[in-house]
Coordinates of C-alpha atoms in Angstrom, one line a residue:
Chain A
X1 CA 139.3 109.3 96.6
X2 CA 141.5 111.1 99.2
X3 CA 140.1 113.5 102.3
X4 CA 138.2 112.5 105.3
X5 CA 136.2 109.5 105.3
X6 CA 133.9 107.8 108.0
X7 CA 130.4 108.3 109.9
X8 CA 128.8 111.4 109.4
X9 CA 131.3 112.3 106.7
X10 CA 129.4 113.2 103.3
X11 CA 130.3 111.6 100.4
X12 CA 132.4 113.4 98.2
X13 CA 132.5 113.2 94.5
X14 CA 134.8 110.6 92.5
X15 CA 135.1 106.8 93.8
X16 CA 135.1 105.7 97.5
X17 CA 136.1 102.4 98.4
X18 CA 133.8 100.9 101.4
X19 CA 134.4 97.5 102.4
X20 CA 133.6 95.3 99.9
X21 CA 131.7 98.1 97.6
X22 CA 133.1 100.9 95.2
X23 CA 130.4 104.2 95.1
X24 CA 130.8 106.2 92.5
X25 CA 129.2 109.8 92.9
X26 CA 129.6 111.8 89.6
X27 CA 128.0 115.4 88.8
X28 CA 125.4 115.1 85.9
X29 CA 124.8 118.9 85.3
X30 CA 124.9 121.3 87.9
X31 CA 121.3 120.2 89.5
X32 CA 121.8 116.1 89.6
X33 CA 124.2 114.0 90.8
X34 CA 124.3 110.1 89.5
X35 CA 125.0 107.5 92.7
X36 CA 126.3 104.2 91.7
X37 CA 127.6 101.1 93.4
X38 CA 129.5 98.5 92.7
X39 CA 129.3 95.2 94.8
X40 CA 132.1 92.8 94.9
X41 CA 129.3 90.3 93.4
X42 CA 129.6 92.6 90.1
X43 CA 125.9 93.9 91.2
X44 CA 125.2 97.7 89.8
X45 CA 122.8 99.8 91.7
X46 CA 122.6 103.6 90.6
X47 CA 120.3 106.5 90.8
X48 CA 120.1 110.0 90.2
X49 CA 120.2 112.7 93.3
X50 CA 119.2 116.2 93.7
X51 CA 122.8 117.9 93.9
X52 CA 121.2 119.7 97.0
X53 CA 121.2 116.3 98.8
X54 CA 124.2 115.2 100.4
X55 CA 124.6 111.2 101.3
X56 CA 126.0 110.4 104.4
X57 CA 127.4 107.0 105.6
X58 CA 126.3 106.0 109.1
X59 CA 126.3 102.5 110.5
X60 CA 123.1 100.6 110.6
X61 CA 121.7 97.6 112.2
X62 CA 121.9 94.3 110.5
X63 CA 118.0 93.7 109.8
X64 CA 117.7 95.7 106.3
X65 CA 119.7 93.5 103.8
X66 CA 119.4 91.3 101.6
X67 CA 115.7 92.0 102.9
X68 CA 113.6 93.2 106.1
X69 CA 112.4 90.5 107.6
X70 CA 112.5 90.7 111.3
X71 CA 114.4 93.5 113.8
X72 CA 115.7 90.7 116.2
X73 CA 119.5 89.7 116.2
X74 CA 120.6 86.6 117.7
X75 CA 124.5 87.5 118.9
X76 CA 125.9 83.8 119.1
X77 CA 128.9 83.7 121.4
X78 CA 131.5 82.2 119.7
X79 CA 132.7 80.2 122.9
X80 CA 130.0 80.6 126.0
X81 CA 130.4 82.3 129.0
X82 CA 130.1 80.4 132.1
X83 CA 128.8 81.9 135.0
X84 CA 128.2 81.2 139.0
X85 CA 125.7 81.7 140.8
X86 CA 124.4 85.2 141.6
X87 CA 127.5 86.0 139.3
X88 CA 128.1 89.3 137.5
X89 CA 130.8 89.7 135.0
X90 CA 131.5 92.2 132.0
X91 CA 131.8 91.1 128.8
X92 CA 132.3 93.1 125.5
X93 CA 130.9 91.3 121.7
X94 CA 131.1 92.7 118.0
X95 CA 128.0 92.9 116.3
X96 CA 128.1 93.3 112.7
X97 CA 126.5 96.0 111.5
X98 CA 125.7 97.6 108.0
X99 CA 126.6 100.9 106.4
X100 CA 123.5 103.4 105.9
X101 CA 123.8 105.9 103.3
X102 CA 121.4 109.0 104.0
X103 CA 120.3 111.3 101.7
X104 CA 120.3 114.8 104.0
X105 CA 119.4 118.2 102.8
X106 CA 118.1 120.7 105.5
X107 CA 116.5 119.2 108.3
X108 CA 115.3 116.5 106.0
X109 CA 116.8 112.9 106.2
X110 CA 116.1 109.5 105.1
X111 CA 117.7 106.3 104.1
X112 CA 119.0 105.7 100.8
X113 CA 121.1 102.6 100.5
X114 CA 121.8 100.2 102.6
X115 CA 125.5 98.5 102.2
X116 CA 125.2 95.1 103.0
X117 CA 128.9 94.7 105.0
X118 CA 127.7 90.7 106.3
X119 CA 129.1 88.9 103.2
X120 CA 127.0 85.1 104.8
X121 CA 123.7 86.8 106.2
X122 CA 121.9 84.3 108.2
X123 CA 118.1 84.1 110.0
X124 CA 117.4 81.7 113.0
X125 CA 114.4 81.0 114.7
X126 CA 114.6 81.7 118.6
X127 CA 112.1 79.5 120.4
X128 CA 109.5 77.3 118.9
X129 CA 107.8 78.1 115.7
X130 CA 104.2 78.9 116.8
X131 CA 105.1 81.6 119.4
X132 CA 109.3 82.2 118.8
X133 CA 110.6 85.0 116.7
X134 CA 112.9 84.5 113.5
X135 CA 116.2 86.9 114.2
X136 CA 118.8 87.8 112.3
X137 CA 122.1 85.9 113.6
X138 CA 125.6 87.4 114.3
X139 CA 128.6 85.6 115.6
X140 CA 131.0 87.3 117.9
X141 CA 133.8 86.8 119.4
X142 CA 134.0 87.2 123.5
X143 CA 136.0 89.4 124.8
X144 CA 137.2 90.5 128.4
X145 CA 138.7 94.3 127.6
X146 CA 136.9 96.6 124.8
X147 CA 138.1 96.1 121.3
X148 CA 139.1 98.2 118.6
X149 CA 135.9 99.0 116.7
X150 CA 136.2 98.7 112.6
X151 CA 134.0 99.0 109.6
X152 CA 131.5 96.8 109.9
X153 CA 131.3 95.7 113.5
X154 CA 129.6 97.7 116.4
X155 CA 131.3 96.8 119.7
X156 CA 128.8 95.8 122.4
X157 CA 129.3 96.3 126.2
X158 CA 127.0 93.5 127.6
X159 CA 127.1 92.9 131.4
X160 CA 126.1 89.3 132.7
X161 CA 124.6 88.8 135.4
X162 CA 123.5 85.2 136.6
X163 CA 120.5 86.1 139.0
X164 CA 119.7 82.3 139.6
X165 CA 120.8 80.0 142.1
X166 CA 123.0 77.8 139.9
X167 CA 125.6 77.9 137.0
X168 CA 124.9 79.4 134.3
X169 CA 125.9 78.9 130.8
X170 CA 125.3 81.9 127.9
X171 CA 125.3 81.1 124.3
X172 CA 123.7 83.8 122.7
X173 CA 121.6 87.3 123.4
X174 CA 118.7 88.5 121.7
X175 CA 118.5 91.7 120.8
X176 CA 115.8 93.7 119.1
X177 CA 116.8 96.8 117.2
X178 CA 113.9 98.9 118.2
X179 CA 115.2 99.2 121.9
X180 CA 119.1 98.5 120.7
X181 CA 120.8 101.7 120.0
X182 CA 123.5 102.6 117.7
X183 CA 126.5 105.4 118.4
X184 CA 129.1 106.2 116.1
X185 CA 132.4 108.4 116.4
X186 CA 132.1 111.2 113.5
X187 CA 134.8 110.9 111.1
X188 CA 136.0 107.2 111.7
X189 CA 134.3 104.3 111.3
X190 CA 133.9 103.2 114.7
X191 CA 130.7 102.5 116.7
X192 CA 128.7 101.2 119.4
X193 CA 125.8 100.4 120.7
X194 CA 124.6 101.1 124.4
X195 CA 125.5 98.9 127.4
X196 CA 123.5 95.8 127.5
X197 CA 122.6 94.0 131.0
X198 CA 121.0 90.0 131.1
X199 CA 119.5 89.0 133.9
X200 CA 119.4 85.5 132.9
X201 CA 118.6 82.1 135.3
X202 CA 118.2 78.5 134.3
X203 CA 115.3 78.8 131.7
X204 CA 115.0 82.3 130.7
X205 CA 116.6 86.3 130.7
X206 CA 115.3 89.3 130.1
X207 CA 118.1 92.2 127.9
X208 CA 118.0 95.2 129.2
X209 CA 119.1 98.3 127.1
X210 CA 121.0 100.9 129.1
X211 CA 122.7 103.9 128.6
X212 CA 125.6 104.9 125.9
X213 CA 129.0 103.7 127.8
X214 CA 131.6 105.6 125.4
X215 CA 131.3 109.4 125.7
X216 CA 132.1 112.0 122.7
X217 CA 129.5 109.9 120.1
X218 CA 127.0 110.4 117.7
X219 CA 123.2 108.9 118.2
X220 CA 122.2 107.1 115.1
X221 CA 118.6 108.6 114.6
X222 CA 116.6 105.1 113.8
X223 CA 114.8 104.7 110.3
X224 CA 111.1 103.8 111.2
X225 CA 111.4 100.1 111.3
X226 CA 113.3 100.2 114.4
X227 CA 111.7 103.4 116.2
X228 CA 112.7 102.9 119.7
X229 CA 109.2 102.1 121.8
X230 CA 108.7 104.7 125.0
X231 CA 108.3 102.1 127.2
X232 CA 109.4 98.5 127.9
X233 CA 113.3 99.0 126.7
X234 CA 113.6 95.2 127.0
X235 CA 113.7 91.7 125.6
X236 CA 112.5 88.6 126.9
X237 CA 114.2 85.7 126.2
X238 CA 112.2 82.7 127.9
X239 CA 113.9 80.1 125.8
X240 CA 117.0 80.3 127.3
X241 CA 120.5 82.0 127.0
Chain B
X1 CA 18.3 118.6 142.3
X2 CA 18.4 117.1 139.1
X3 CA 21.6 118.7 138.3
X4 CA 23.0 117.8 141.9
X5 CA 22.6 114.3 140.7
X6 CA 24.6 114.8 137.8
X7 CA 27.2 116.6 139.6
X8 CA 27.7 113.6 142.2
X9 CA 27.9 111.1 139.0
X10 CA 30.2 113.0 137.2
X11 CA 32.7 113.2 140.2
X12 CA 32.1 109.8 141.0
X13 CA 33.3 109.1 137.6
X14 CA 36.1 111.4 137.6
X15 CA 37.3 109.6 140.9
X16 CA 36.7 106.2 139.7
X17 CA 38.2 106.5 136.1
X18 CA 39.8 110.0 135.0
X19 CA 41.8 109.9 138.4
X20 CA 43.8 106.6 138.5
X21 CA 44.0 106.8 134.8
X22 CA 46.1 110.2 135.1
X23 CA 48.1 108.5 137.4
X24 CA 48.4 105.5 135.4
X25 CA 49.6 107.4 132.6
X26 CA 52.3 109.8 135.0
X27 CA 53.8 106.4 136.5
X28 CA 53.9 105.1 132.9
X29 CA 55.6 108.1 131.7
X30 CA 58.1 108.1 134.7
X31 CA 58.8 104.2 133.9
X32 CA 59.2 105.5 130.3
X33 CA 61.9 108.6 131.4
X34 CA 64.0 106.0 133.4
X35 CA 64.1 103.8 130.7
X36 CA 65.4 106.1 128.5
X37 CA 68.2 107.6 130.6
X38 CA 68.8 103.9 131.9
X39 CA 69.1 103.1 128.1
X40 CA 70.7 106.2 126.9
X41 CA 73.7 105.6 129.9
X42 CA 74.0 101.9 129.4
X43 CA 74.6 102.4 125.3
X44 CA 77.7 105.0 126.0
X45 CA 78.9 102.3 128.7
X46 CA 78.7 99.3 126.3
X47 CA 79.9 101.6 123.8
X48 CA 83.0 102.9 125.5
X49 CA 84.0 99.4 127.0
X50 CA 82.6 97.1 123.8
X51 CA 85.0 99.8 121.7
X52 CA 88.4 98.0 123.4
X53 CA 87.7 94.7 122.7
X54 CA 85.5 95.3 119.3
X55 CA 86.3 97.5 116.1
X56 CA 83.8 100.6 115.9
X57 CA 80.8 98.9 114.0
X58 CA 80.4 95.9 116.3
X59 CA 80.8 98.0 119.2
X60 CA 77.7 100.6 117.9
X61 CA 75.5 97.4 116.9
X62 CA 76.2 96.0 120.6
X63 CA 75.3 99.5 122.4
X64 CA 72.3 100.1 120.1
X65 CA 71.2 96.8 121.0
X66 CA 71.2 97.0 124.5
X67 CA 69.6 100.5 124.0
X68 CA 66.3 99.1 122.6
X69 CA 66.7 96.2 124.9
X70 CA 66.1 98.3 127.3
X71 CA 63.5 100.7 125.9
X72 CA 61.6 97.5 125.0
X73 CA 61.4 96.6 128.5
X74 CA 60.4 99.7 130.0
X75 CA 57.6 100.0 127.5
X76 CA 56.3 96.4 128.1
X77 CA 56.1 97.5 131.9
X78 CA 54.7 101.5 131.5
X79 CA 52.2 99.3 129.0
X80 CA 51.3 97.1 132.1
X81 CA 51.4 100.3 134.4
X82 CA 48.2 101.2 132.0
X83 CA 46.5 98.5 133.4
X84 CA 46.6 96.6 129.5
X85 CA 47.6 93.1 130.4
X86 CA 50.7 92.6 128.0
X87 CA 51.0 88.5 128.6
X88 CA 48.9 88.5 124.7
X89 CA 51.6 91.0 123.8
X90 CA 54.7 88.5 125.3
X91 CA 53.4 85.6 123.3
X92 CA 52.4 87.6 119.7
X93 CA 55.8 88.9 120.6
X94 CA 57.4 85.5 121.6
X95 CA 56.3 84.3 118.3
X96 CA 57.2 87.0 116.3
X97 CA 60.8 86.4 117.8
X98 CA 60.8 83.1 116.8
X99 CA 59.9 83.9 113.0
X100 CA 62.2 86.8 113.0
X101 CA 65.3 84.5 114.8
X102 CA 64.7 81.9 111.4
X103 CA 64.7 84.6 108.7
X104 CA 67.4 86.0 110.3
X105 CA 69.5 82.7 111.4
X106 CA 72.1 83.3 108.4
X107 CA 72.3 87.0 109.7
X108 CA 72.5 86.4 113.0
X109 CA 75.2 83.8 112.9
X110 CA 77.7 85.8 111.0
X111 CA 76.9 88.5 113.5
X112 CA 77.9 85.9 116.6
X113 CA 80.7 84.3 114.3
X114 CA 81.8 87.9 113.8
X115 CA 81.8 88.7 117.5
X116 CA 84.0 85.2 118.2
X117 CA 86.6 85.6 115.9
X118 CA 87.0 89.9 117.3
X119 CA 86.5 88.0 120.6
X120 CA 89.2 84.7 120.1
X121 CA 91.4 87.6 117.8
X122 CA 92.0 84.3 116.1
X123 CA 92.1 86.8 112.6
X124 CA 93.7 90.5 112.4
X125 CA 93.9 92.5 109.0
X126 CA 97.3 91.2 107.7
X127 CA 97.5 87.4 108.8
X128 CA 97.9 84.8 105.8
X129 CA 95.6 82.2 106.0
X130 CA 93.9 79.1 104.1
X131 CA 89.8 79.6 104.6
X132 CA 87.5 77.0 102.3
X133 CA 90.0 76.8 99.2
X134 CA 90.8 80.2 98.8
X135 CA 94.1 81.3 100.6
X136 CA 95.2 84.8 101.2
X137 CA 95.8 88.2 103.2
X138 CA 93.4 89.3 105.6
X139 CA 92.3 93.1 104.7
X140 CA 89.2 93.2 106.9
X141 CA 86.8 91.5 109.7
X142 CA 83.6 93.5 110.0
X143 CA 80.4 92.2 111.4
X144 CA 78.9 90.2 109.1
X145 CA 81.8 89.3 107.0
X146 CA 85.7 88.8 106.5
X147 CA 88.0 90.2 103.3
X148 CA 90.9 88.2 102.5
X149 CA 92.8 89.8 99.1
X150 CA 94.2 86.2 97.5
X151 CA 97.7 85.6 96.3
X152 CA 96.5 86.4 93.0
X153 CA 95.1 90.0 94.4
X154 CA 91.7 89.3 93.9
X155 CA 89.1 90.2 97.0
X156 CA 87.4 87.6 98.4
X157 CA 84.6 88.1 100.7
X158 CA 84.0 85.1 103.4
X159 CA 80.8 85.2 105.8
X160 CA 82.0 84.9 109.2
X161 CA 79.7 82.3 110.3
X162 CA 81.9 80.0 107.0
X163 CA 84.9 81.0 108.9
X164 CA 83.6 79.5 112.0
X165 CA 82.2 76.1 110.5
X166 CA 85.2 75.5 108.3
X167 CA 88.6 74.6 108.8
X168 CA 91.0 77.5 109.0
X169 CA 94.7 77.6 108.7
X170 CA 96.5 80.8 109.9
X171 CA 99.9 80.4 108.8
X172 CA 100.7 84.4 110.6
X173 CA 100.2 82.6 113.6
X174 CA 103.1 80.9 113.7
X175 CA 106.9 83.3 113.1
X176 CA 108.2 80.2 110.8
X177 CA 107.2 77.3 108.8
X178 CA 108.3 74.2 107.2
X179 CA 108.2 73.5 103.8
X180 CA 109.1 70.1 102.0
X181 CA 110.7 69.6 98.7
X182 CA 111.7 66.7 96.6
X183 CA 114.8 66.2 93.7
X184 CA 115.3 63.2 92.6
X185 CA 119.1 62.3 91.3
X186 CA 119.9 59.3 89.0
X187 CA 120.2 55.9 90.5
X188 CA 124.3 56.0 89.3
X189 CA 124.4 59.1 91.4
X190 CA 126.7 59.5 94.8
X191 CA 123.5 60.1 97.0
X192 CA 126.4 62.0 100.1
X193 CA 127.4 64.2 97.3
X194 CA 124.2 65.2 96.3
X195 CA 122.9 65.7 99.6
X196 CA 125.8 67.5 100.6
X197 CA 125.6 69.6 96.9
X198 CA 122.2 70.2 98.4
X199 CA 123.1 71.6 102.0
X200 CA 125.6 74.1 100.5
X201 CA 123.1 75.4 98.5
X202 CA 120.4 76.0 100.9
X203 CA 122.9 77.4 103.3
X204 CA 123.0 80.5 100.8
X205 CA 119.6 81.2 101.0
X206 CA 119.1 84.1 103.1
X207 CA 115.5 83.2 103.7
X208 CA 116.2 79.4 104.7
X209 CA 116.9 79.5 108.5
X210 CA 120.1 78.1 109.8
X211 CA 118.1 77.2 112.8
X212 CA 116.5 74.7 112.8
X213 CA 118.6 73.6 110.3
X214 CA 117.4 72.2 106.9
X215 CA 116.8 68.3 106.7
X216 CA 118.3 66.9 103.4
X217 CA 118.1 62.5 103.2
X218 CA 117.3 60.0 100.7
X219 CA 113.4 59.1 101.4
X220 CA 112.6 56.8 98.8
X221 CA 113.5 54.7 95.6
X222 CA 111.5 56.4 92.7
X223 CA 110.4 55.0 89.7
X224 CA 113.0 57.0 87.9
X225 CA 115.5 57.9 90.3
X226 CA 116.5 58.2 94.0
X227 CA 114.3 60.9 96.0
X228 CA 115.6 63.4 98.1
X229 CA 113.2 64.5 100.5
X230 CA 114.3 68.8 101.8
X231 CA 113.1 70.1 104.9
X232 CA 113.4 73.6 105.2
X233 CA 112.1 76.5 108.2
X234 CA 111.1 79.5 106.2
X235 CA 110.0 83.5 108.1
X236 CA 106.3 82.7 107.4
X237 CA 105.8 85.8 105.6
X238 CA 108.1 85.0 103.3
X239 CA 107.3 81.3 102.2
X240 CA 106.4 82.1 98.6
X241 CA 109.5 84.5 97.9
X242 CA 111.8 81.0 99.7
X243 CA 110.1 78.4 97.9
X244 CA 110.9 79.8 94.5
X245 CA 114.9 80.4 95.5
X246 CA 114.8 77.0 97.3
X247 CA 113.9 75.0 93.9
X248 CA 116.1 77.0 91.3
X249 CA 118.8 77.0 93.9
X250 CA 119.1 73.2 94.5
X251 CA 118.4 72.7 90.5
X252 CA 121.7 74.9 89.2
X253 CA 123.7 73.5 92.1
X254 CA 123.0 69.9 91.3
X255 CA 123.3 71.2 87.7
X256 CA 126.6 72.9 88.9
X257 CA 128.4 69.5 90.3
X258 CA 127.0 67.5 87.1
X259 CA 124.5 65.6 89.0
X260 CA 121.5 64.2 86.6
X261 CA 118.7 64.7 87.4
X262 CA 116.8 62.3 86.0
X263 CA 113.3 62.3 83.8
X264 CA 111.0 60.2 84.0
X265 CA 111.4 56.7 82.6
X266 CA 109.2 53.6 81.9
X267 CA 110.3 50.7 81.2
X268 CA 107.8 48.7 78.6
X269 CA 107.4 44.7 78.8
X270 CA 105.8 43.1 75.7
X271 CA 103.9 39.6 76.3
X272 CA 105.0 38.9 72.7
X273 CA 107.9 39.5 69.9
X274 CA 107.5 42.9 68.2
X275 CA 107.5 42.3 64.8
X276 CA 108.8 45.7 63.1
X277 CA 107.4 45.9 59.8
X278 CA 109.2 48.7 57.7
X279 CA 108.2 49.6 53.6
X280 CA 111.2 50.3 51.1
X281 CA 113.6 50.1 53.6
X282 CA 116.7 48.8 52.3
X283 CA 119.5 46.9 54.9
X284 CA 123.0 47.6 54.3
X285 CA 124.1 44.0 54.7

């Protein structure tokens, strides 16, 4: 399919190749549309849409396929960040992150499909079993400058700060998608989430979810699983970073 | 002279009885109208702060109750106020207690049991637990009794005070849990190949967690093969949905890398020859 493709972009009619998927949107009659998706598993999944209803790709958080089962993520630092004491130091990660479709018509809008973009989707349990939570887990790569975001990945501005009187070594953050924002450039497929600060010491951190740090972006507007709460925009992690 | 004489009696009498009577009666009254605004404040009270820690119907029952509590007790003393000696009254009524608290000893202990669990929050409407036998969702914990809707969707209902005298398990409690699973493989079998054929498998399973990692060894010889004993940390609510891609997963990938799995074999010992004894049957030789 040729013309503009990204965030925010409708889909057009005809075939549009995302990632690992093919979507075929085809005109039925002048009042339906038939949606279909290919998966590079061979897996079909169609439907017929109101031709009033336009679907809209935006990037999602990694908690809705193969199945909801929790809104944590687990970012697993591929090699750990080691920090001194009272140490503060800017780091950036790539989460992965899905592709929503919307359906949109008017002011209406609501998910439709969720492209699963995380081809080895993994759960992990974060403290112990009787009061811990089960997260989704993502691997990233650490880096020192901001990379290029790409379908698929959200880039992640995370700022370390060791607030304890001894070194510090971080493996992972959790992150829980109610808090955790998503941003997205309209027309390409880049996007972010909001700067993240852990306070971390020995035996536990606490994530704290601050503002946007790209300007010129879109707000993802959550589905109701991951409703931002009005108060308390953090995570506690008191098993350790 | 005559009718002075009346006169003086009758105010005599009015002084002696009619007059401390009416007041009697007036301090009664009083000790009734305290009471009752006493009783009538102390059941919104109760009611507003019982309504936090209780759902609505426990929280009326417990305001209502304290309501005739206290309306009992002002009446017992306007009663005494009147000059009738109620100590007859405390021990008819000490008695009746004591017949009513038998009749009612099933009713009352799911009412207390009730109370405990709202109290300990040890159930909520959604949990999954394992209650006498009959394992489930939670849908309801009222007063008297607790709803469970079983795996199979039919509605139990479990008096509280059953809850509290039997063993419960609350598997919501907990964010993950451990199930175990055995395969056995064929004694010719490469037991690091299977266990490895094994591990790949599970590490597919979106619902299996990475961490902690699944446990996958040898545990035993078996009668007809070698066992393989899988550990596996499951999101609780989703233990039914794992354990049914956990067993057809390790089956087609053993099946997948040609490993037998073996059936069941015995092998038979006969204290003397068998003698085969066959009609018609022709040999060859």
């Amino acid at each position: 399919m040729s013309g503009r493709q990204g965030y925010g972009v409708p889909l057009q009619v005809g075939v549009t190749k995302l990632g690992p998927y093919e979507l075929r949107l085809e005109y039925v009659d002048r009042t339906m549309f038939r949606y279909s998706r290919l998966g590079l598993g061979g897996d079909e999944e169609s439907a017929f849409v109101d031709a009033g209803i336009r679907l809209v790709p935006l990037p999602m958080y990694p908690v809705f396929k193969p199945g909801f089962v929790t809104r944590h993520i687990m970012v697993r630092l591929a090699e750990p960040v080691l920090l001194r004491p009272e140490g503060r130091r800017v780091i950036y990660l790539e989460m992965k992150v899905d592709v929503a479709l919307y359906a949109v018509s008017g002011g209406a809008k609501s998910m439709f499909d969720v492209l699963q973009l995380d081809d080895k989707p993994k759960l992990v349990l974060y403290g112990p079993p009787e009061s811990g939570v089960v997260a989704r887990e993502v691997r990233s790569p650490v880096y020192v400058s901001e990379p290029r975001p790409s379908l698929g990945k959200a880039v992640v501005k995370a700022v370390l700060s060791n607030v304890g009187g001894s070194h510090l070594r971080i493996t992972r953050i959790l992150l829980d998608a109610a808090p955790l924002r998503l941003f997205y450039r309209f027309g390409s497929w880049a996007s972010y989430t909001q700067e993240i600060e852990v306070q971390a010491e020995r035996f536990r951190a606490t994530v704290l979810y601050r503002q946007s740090f790209k300007r010129g972006l879109q707000e993802l507007e959550d589905p109701p699983e991951v409703k931002p709460p009005r108060f308390f925009q953090k995570t506690e992690m008191p098993w350790g970073v | 002279m005559v009718l002075q004489a009346v006169s003086e009696i009758a105010s005599m009498l009015n002084e002696i009885v009619f007059e401390p009577l009416v007041g009697s009666v007036l301090v009664a009254l009083t000790i009734l109208g305290i009471g009752f605004l006493v009783g009538i404040f102390v059941r919104r009270a109760i009611g507003r702060v019982a309504t936090r820690f209780f759902p609505r119907d426990i929280a009326s029952l417990i305001s209502r109750i304290s309501y005739y509590g206290i309306m009992l007790l002002a009446g017992l003393i306007a009663v005494q106020k009147l000059g009738i000696d109620v100590t007859a009254l405390a021990v008819a009524g000490g008695f009746a207690g004591l017949v009513l608290s038998f009749a009612l000893q099933p009713v009352l202990s799911n009412f207390f049991s009730g109370l405990y669990l709202h109290g300990e929050k040890s159930l909520v409407p959604g949990d999954l637990v394992r209650i006498g036998g009959h394992m489930g969702r939670v849908i309801e914990v009222n007063t008297m009794s607790t709803r469970l809707r079983s795996l199979d969707g039919e509605v139990i209902r479990i008096p509280n005070s059953k809850i509290i005298g039997e063993y419960m398990v609350n598997y919501s409690k907990s964010a993950a849990m451990r199930l175990t699973f055995e395969a056995s493989i064929a004694y010719r079998e490469d037991i690091g190949k299977a266990v490895e054929t094994i591990r790949r498998a599970l590490d597919v399973i979106y619902l299996v967690l990475g961490d902690p990692p699944p446990e996958v060894f040898a545990s035993e010889m078996g009668d007809s093969g070698i066992i393989i004993k899988v550990r596996v940390w499951v999101p609780t609510d989703y233990w039914y949905q794992a354990s049914m891609q956990v067993v057809r997963t390790v089956r087609e990938a053993l099946g997948r890398e040609g490993i037998e799995i073996p059936f069941n074999q015995v092998d038979v010992w006969l204290r003397t020859p068998l003698v085969v004894e066959g009609r018609g049957v022709q040999g060859s030789g």
